[in-house]
GROMACS .gro file of N, CA and C in nm:
model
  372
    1UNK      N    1  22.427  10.892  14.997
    1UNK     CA    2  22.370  11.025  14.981
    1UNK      C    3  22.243  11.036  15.065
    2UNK      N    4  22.226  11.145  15.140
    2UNK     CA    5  22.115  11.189  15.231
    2UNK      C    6  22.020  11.164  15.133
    3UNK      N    7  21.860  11.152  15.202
    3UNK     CA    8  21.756  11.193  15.102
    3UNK      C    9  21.731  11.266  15.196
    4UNK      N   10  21.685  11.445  15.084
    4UNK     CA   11  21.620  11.544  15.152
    4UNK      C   12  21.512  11.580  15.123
    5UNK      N   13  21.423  11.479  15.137
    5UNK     CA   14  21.280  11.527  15.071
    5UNK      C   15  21.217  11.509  15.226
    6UNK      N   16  21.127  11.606  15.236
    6UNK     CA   17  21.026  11.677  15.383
    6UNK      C   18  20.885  11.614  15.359
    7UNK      N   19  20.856  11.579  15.197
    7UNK     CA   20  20.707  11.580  15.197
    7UNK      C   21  20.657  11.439  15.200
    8UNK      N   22  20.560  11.351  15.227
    8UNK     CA   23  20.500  11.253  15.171
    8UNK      C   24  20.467  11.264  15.020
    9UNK      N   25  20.584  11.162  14.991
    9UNK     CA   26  20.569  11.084  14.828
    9UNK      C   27  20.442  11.034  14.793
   10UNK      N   28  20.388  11.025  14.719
   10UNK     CA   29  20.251  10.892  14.697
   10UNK      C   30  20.250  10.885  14.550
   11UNK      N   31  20.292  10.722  14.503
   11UNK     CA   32  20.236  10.698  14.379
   11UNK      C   33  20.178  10.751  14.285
   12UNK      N   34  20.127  10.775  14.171
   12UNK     CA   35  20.034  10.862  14.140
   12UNK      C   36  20.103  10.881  13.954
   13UNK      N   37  19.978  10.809  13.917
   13UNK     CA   38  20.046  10.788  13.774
   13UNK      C   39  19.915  10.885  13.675
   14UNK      N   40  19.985  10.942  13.642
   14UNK     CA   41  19.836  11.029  13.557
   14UNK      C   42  19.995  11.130  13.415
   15UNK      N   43  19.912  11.186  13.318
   15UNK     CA   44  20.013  11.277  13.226
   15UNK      C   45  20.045  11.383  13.280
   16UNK      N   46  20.194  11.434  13.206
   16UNK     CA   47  20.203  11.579  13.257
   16UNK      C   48  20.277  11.619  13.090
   17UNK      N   49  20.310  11.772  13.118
   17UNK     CA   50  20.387  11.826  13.021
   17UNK      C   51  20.486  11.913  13.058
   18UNK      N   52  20.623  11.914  13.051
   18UNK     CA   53  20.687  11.977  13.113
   18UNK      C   54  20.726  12.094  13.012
   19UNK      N   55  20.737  12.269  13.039
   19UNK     CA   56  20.760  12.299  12.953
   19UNK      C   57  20.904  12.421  12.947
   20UNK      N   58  21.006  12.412  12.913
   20UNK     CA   59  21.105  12.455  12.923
   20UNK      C   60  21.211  12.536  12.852
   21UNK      N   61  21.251  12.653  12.785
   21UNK     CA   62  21.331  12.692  12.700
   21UNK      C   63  21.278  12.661  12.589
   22UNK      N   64  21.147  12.738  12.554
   22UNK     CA   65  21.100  12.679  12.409
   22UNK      C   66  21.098  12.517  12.386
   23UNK      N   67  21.135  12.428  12.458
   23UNK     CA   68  21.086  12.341  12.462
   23UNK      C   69  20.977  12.268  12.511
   24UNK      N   70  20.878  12.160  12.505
   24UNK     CA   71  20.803  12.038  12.546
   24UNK      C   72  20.821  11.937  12.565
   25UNK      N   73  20.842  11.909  12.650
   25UNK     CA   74  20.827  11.741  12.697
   25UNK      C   75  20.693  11.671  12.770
   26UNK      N   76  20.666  11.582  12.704
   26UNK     CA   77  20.540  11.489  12.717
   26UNK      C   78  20.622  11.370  12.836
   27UNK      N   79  20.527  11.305  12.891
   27UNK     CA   80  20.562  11.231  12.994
   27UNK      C   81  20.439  11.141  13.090
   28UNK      N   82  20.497  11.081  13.241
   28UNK     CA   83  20.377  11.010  13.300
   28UNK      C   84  20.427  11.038  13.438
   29UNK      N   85  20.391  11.100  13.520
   29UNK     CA   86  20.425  11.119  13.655
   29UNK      C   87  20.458  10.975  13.738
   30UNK      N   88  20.526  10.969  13.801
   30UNK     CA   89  20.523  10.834  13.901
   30UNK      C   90  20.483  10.829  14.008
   31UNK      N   91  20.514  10.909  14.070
   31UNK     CA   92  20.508  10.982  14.208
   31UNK      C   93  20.516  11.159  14.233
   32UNK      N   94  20.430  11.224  14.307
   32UNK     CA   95  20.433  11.307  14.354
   32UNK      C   96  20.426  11.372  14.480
   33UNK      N   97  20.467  11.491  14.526
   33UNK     CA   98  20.437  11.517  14.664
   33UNK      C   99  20.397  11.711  14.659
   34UNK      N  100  20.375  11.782  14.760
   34UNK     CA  101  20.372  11.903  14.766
   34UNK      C  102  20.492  11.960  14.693
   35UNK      N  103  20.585  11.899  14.750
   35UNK     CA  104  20.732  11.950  14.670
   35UNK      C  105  20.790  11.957  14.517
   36UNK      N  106  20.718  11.834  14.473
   36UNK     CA  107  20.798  11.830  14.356
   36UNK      C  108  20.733  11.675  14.285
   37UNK      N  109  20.809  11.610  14.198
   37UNK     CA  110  20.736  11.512  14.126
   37UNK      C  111  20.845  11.442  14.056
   38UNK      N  112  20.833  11.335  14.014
   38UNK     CA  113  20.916  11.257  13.907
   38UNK      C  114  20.805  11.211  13.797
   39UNK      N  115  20.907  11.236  13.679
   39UNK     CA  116  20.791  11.184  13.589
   39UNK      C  117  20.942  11.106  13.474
   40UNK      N  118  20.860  11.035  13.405
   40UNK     CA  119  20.942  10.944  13.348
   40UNK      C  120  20.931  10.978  13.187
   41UNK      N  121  21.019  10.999  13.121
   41UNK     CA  122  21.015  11.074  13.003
   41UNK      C  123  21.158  11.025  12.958
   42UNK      N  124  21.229  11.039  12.803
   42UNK     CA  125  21.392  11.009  12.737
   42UNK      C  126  21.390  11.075  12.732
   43UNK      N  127  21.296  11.198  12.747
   43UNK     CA  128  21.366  11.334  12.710
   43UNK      C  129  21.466  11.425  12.805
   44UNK      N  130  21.535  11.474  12.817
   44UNK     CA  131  21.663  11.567  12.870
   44UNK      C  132  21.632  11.729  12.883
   45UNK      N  133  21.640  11.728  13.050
   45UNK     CA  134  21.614  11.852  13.045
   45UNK      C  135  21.737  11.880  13.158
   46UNK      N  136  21.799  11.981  13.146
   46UNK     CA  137  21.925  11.999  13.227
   46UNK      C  138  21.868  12.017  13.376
   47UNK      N  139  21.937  11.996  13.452
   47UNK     CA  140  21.912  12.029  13.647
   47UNK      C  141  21.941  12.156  13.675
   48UNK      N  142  21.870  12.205  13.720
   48UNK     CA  143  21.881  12.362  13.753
   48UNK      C  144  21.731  12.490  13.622
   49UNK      N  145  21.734  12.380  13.523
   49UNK     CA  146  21.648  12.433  13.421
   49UNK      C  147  21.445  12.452  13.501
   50UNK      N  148  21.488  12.653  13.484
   50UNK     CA  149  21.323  12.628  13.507
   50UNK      C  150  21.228  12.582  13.426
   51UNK      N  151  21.106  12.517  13.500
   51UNK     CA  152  21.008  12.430  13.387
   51UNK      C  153  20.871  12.488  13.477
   52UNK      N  154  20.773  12.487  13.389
   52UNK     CA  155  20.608  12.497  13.427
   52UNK      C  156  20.554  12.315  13.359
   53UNK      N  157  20.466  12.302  13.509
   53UNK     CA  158  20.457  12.190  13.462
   53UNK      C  159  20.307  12.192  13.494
   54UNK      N  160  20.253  12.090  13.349
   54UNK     CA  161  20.102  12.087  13.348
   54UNK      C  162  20.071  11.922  13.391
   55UNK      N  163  20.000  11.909  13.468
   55UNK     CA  164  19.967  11.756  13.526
   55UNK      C  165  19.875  11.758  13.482
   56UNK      N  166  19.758  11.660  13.447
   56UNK     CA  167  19.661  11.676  13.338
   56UNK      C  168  19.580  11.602  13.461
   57UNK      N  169  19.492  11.616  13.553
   57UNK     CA  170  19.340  11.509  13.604
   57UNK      C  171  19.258  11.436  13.509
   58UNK      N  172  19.204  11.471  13.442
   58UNK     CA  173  19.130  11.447  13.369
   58UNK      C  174  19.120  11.457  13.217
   59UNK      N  175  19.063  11.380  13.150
   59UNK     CA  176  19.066  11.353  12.985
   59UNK      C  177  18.965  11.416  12.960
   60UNK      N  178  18.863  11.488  13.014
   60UNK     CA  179  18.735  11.546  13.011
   60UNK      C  180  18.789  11.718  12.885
   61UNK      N  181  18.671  11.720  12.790
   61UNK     CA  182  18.668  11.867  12.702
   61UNK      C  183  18.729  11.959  12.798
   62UNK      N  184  18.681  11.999  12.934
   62UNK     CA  185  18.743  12.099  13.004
   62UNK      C  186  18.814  12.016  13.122
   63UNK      N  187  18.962  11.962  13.090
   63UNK     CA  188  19.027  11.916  13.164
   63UNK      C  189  19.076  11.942  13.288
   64UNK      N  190  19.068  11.871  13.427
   64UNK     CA  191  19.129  11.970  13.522
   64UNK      C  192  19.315  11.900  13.580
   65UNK      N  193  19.334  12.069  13.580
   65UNK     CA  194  19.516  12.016  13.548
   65UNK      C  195  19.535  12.088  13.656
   66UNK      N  196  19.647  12.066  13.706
   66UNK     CA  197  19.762  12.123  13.765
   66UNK      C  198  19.887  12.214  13.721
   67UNK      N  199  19.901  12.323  13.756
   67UNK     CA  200  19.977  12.399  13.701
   67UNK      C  201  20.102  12.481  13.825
   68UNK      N  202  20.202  12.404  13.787
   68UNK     CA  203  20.337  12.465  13.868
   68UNK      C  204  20.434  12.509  13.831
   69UNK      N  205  20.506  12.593  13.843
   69UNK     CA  206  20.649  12.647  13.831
   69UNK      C  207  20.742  12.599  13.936
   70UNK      N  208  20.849  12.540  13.827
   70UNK     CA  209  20.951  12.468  13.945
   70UNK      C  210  21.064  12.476  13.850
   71UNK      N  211  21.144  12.364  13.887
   71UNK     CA  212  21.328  12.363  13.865
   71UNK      C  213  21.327  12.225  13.833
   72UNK      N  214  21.402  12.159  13.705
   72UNK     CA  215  21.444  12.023  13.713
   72UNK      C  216  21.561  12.004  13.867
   73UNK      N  217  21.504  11.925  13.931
   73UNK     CA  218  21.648  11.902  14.023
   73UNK      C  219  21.675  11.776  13.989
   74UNK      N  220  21.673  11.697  13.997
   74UNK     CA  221  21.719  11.593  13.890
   74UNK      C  222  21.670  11.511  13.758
   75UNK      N  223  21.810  11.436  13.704
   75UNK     CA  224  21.807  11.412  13.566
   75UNK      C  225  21.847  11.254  13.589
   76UNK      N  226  21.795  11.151  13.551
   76UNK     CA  227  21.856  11.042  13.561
   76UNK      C  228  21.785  10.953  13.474
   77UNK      N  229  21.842  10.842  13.437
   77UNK     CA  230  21.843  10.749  13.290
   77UNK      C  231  21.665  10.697  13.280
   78UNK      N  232  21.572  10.771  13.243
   78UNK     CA  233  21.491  10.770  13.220
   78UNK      C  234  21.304  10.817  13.289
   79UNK      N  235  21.390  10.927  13.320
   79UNK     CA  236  21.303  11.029  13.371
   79UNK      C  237  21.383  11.171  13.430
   80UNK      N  238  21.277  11.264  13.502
   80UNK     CA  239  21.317  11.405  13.551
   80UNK      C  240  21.252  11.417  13.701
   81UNK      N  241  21.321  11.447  13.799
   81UNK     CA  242  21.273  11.529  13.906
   81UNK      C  243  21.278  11.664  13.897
   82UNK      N  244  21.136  11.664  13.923
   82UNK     CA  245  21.101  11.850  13.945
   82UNK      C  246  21.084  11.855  14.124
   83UNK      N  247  21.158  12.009  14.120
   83UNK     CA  248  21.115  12.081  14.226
   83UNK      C  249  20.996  12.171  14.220
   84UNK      N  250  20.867  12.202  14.306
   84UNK     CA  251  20.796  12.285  14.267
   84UNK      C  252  20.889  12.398  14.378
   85UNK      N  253  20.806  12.500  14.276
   85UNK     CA  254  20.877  12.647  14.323
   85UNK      C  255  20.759  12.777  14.396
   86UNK      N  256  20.655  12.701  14.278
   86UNK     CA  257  20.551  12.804  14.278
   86UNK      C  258  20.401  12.804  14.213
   87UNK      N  259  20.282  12.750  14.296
   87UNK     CA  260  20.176  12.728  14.231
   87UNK      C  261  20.038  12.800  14.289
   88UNK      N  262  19.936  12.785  14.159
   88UNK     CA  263  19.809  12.900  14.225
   88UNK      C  264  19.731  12.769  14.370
   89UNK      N  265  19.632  12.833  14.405
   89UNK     CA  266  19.552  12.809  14.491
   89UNK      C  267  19.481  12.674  14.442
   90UNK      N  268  19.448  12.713  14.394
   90UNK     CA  269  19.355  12.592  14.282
   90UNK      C  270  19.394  12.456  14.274
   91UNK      N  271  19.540  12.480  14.242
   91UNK     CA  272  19.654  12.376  14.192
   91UNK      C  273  19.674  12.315  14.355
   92UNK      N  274  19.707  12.407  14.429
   92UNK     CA  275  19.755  12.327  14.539
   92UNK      C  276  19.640  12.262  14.648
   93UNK      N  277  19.529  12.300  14.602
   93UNK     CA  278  19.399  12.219  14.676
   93UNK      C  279  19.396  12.120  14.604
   94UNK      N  280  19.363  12.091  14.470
   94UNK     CA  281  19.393  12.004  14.397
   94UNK      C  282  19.522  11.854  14.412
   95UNK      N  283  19.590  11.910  14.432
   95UNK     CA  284  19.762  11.849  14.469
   95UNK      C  285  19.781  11.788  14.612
   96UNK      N  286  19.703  11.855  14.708
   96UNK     CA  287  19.717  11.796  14.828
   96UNK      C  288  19.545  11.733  14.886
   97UNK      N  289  19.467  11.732  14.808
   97UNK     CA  290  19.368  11.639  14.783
   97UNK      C  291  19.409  11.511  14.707
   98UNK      N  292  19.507  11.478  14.584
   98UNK     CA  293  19.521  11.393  14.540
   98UNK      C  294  19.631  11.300  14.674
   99UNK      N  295  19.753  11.393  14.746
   99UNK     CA  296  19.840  11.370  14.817
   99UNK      C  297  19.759  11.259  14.943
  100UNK      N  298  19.676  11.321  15.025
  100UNK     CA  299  19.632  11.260  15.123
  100UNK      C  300  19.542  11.146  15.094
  101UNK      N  301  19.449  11.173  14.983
  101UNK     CA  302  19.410  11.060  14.908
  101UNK      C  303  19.494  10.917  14.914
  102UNK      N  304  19.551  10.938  14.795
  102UNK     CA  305  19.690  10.803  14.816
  102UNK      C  306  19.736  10.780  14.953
  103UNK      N  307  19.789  10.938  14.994
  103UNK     CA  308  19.868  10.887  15.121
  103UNK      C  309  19.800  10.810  15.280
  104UNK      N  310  19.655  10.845  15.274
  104UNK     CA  311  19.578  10.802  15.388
  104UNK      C  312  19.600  10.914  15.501
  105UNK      N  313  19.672  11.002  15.531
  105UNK     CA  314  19.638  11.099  15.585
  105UNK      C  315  19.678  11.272  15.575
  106UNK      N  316  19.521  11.315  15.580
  106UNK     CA  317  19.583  11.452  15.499
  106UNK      C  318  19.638  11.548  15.611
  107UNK      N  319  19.619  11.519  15.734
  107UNK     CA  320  19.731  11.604  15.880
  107UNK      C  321  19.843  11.601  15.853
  108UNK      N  322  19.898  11.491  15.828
  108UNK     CA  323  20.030  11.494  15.800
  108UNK      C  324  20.050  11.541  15.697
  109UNK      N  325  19.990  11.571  15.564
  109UNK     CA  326  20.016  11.637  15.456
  109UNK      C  327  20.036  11.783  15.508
  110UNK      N  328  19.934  11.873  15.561
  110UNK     CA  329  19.880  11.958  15.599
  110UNK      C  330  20.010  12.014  15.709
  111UNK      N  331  19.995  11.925  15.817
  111UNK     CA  332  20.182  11.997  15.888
  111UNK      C  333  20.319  12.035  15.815
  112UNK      N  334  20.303  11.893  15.716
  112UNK     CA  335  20.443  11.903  15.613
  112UNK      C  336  20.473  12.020  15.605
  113UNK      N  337  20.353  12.082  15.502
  113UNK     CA  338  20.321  12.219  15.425
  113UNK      C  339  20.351  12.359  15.494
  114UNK      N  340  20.295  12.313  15.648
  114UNK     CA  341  20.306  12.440  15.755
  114UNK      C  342  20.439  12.419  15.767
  115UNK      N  343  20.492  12.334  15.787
  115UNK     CA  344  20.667  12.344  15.836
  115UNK      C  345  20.729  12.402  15.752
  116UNK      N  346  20.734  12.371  15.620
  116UNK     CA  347  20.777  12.426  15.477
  116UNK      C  348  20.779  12.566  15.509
  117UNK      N  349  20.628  12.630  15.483
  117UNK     CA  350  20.613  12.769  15.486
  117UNK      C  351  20.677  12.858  15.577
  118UNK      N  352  20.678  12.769  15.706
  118UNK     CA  353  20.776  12.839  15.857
  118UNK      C  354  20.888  12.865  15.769
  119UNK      N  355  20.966  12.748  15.775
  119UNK     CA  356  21.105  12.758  15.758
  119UNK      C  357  21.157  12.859  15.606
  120UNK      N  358  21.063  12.848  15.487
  120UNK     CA  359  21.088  12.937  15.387
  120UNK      C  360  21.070  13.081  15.411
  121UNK      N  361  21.012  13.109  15.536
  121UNK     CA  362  20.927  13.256  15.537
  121UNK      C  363  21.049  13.286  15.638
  122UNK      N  364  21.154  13.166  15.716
  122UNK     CA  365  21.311  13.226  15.809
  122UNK      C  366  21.384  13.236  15.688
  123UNK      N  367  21.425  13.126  15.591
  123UNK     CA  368  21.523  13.141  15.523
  123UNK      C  369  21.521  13.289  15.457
  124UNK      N  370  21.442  13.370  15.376
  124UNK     CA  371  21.394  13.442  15.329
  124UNK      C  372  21.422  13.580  15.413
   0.00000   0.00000   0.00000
């Protein structure tokens, strides 16, 4: 099977909450990228199911989180891949500050993102 992922992956272990059909799921991210995320959880959330997902930074009284709207795209024996779909400003300075961080360079983060936007703004 192809892998079709565009973005730089990077490690990145911190909480999230995924939240879905009146449901919650608690969890631990593994890896993330601009695109999307895996986080490792028993809990079951179907593929194709939209989810808002809260990544938590910090343990601090006024915590700083991450907040996205995306899609489970995959489901497998002990965790979930999310697609992101859709996030504020905030979130994604946040997200691609943590990205280039880990990853060692944020240009290449930064083109990823521009290519993305090209090609979503043809598909569209």
């Amino acid at each position: 099977m192809k892998d079709r992922r565009n973005f730089s992956r990077v490690d990145f272990r911190v909480s999230a909450l995924l939240q879905a059909e009146g449901m919650a799921v608690k969890g631990e991210v593994s890896d993330v990228s601009l695109h999307g995320l895996y986080m490792e959880t028993q809990e079951r959330i179907p593929v194709g199911t939209p989810v808002e997902v809260t990544i938590y930074l910090s343990a601090a009284p006024e915590p700083i989180v991450i907040n996205v709207k995306g899609t489970v795209a995959r489901l497998v024996e002990g965790g979930i891949g999310c697609a992101f779909d859709k996030m504020d400003v905030e979130s994604f300075a946040h997200l691609r500050s943590i990205i280039s961080y880990q990853g060692g360079d944020e240009s290449k983060v930064m083109a990823e993102f521009s290519e993305y936007v090209v090609k979503k703004m043809h598909d569209e």
